PDB file of C-alpha atoms in Angstrom:
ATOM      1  CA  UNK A1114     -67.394 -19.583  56.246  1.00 68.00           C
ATOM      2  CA  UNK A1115     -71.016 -20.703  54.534  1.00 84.00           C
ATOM      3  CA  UNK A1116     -72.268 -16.967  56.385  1.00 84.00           C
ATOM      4  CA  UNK A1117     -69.151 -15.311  54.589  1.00 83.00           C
ATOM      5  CA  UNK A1118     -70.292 -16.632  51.359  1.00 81.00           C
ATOM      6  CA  UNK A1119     -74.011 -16.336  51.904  1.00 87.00           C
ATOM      7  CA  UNK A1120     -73.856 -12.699  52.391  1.00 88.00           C
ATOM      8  CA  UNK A1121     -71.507 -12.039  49.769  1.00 83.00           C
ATOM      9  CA  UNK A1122     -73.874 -13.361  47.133  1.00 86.00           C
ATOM     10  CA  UNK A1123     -76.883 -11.332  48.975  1.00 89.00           C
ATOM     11  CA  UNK A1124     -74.664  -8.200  48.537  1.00 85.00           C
ATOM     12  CA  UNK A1125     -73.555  -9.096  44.896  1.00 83.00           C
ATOM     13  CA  UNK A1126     -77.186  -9.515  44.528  1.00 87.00           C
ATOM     14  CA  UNK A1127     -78.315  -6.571  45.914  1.00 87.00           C
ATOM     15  CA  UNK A1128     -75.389  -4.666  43.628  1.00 82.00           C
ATOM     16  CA  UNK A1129     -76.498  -6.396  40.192  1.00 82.00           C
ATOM     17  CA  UNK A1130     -80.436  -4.707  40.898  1.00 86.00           C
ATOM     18  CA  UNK A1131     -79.312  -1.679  41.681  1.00 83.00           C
ATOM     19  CA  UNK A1132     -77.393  -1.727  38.425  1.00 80.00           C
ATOM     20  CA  UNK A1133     -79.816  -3.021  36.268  1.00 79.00           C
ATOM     21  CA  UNK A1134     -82.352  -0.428  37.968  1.00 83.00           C
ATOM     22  CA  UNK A1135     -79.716   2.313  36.657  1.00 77.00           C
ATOM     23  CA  UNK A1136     -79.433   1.562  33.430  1.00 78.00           C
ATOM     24  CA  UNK A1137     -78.994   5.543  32.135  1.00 84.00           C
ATOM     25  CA  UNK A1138     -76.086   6.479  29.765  1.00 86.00           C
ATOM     26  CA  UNK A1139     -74.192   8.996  31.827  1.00 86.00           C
ATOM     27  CA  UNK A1140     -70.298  10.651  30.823  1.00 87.00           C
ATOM     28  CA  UNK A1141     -67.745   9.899  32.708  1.00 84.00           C
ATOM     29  CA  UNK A1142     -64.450  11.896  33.672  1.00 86.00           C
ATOM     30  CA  UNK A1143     -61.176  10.626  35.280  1.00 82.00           C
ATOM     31  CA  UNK A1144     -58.140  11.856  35.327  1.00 89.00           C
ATOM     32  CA  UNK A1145     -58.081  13.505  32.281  1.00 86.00           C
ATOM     33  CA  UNK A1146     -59.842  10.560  30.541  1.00 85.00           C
ATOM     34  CA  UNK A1147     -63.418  11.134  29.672  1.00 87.00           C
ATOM     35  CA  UNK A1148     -66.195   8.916  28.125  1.00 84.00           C
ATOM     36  CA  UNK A1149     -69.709   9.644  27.284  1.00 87.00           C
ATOM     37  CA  UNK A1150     -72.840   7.731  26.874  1.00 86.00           C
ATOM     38  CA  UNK A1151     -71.576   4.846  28.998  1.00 86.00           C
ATOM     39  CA  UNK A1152     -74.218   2.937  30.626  1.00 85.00           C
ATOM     40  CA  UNK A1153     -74.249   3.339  34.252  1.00 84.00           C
ATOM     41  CA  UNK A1154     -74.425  -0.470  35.005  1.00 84.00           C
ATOM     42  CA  UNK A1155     -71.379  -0.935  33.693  1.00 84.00           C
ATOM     43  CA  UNK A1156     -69.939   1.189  35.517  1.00 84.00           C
ATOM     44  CA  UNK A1157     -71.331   0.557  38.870  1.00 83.00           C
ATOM     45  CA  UNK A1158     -70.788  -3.361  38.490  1.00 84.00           C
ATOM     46  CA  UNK A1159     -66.794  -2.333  36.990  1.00 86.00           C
ATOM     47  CA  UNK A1160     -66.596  -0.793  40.444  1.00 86.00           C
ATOM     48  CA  UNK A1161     -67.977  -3.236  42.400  1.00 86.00           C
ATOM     49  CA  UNK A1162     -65.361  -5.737  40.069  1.00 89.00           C
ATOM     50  CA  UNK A1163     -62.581  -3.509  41.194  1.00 92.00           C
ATOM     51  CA  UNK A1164     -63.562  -3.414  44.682  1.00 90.00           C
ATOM     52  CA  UNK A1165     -63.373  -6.917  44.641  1.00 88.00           C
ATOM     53  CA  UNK A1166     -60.184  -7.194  43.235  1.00 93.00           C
ATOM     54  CA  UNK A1167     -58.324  -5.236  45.810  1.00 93.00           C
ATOM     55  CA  UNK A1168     -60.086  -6.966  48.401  1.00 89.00           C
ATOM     56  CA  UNK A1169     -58.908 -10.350  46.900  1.00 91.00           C
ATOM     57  CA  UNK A1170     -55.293  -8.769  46.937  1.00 93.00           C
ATOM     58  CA  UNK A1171     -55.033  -7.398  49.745  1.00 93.00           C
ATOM     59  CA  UNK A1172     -56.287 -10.379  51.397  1.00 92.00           C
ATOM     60  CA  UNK A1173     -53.600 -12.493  49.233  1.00 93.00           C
ATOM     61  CA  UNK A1174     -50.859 -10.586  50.853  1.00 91.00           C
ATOM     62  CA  UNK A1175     -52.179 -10.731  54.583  1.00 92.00           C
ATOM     63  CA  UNK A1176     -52.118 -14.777  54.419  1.00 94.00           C
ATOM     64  CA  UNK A1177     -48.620 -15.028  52.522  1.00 94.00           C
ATOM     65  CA  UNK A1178     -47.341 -12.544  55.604  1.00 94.00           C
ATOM     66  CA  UNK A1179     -49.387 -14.869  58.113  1.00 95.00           C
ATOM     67  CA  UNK A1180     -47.622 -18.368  56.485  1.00 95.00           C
ATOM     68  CA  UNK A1181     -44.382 -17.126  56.358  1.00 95.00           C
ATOM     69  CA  UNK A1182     -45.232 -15.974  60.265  1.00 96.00           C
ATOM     70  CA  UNK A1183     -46.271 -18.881  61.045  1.00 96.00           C
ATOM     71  CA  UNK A1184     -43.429 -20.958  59.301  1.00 96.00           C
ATOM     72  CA  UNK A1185     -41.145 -18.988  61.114  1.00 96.00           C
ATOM     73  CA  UNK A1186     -42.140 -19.007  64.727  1.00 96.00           C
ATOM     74  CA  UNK A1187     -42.421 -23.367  64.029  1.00 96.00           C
ATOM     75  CA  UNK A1188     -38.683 -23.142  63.408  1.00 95.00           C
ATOM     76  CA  UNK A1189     -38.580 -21.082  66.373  1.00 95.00           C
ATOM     77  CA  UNK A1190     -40.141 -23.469  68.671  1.00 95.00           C
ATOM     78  CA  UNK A1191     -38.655 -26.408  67.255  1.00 94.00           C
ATOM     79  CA  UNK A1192     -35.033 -24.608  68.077  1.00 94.00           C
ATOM     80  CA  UNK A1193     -36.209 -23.638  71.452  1.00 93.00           C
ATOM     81  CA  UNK A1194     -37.998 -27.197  72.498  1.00 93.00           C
ATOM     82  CA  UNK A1195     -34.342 -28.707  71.432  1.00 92.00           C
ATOM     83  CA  UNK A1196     -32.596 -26.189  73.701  1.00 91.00           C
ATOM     84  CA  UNK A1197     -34.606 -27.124  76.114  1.00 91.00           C
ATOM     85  CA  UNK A1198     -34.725 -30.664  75.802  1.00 88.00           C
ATOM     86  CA  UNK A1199     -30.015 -30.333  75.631  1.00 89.00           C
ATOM     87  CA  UNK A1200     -30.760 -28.211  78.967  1.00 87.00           C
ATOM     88  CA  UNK A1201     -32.784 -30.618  81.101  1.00 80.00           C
ATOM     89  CA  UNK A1202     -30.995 -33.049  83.740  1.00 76.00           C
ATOM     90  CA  UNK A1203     -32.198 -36.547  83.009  1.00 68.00           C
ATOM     91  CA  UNK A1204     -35.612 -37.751  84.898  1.00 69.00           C
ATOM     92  CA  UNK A1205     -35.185 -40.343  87.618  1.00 65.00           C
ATOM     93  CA  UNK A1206     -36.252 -43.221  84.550  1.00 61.00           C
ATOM     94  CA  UNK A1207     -33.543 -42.272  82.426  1.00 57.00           C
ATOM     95  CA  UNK A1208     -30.003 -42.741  82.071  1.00 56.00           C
ATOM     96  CA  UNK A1209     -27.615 -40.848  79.047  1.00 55.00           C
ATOM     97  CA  UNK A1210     -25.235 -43.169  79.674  1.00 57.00           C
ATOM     98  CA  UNK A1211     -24.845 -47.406  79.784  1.00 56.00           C
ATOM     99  CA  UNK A1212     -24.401 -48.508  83.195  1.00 59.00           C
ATOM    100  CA  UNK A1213     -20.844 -49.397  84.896  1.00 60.00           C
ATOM    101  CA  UNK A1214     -20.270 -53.082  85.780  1.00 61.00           C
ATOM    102  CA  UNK A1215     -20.275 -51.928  89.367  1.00 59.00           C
ATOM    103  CA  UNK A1216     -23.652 -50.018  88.808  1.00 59.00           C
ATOM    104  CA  UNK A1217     -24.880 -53.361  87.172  1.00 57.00           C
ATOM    105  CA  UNK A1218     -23.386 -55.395  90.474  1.00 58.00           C
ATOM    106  CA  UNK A1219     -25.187 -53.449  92.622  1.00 57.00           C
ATOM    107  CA  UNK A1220     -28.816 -53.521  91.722  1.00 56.00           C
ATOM    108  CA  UNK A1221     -28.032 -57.575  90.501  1.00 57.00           C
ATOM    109  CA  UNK A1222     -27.540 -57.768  94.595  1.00 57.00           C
ATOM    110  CA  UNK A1223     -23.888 -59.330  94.272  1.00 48.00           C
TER     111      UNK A1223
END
């Protein structure tokens, strides 16, 4: 996780010199919109911003579909490991039921 983070700050790094390196006014056209004289920093970081922001939201939506996964296939198991546990015959240590007065006779020796 510290390499995740170290690398995005090199990279975020590495994107604010460029910018500041590019600081001409340029015009700008998209989709039918169009501005002039906007420095290019801004809009090379506003990218970079926006970038981000998808990234973050995407990323967002990945570990609500991995939770709810997860939450689901615990209920799963948990239903399973009960079936399970209804299906298995008794082990020689256990008994489901109290012993009969003859059963209690018996291993008493009377």
């Amino acid at each position: 996780m510290q390499l995740i983070f170290l690398l995005a700050l090199i990279f975020a790094l590495l994107v604010a010199i460029f910018a500041v390196q590019n600081a001409i006014p340029v015009s700008i056209r998209f989709l039918g919109w169009h501005f002039s004289d906007v420095s290019l920093v801004l809009i090379i970081l506003g990218s970079a911003v926006a970038g981000a922001l998808v990234v973050f939201i995407l990323g967002v939506g990945r570990e609500w579909r991995r939770t709810r996964e997860i939450r689901e296939l615990r209920a799963q198991n948990l239903q399973l490991s009960r079936q399970l546990a209804q299906s298995q015959p008794p082990t020689a240590g256990e008994q489901t039921e109290a012993p009969s007065e003859s059963e209690k006779e018996q291993s008493e020796g009377k």
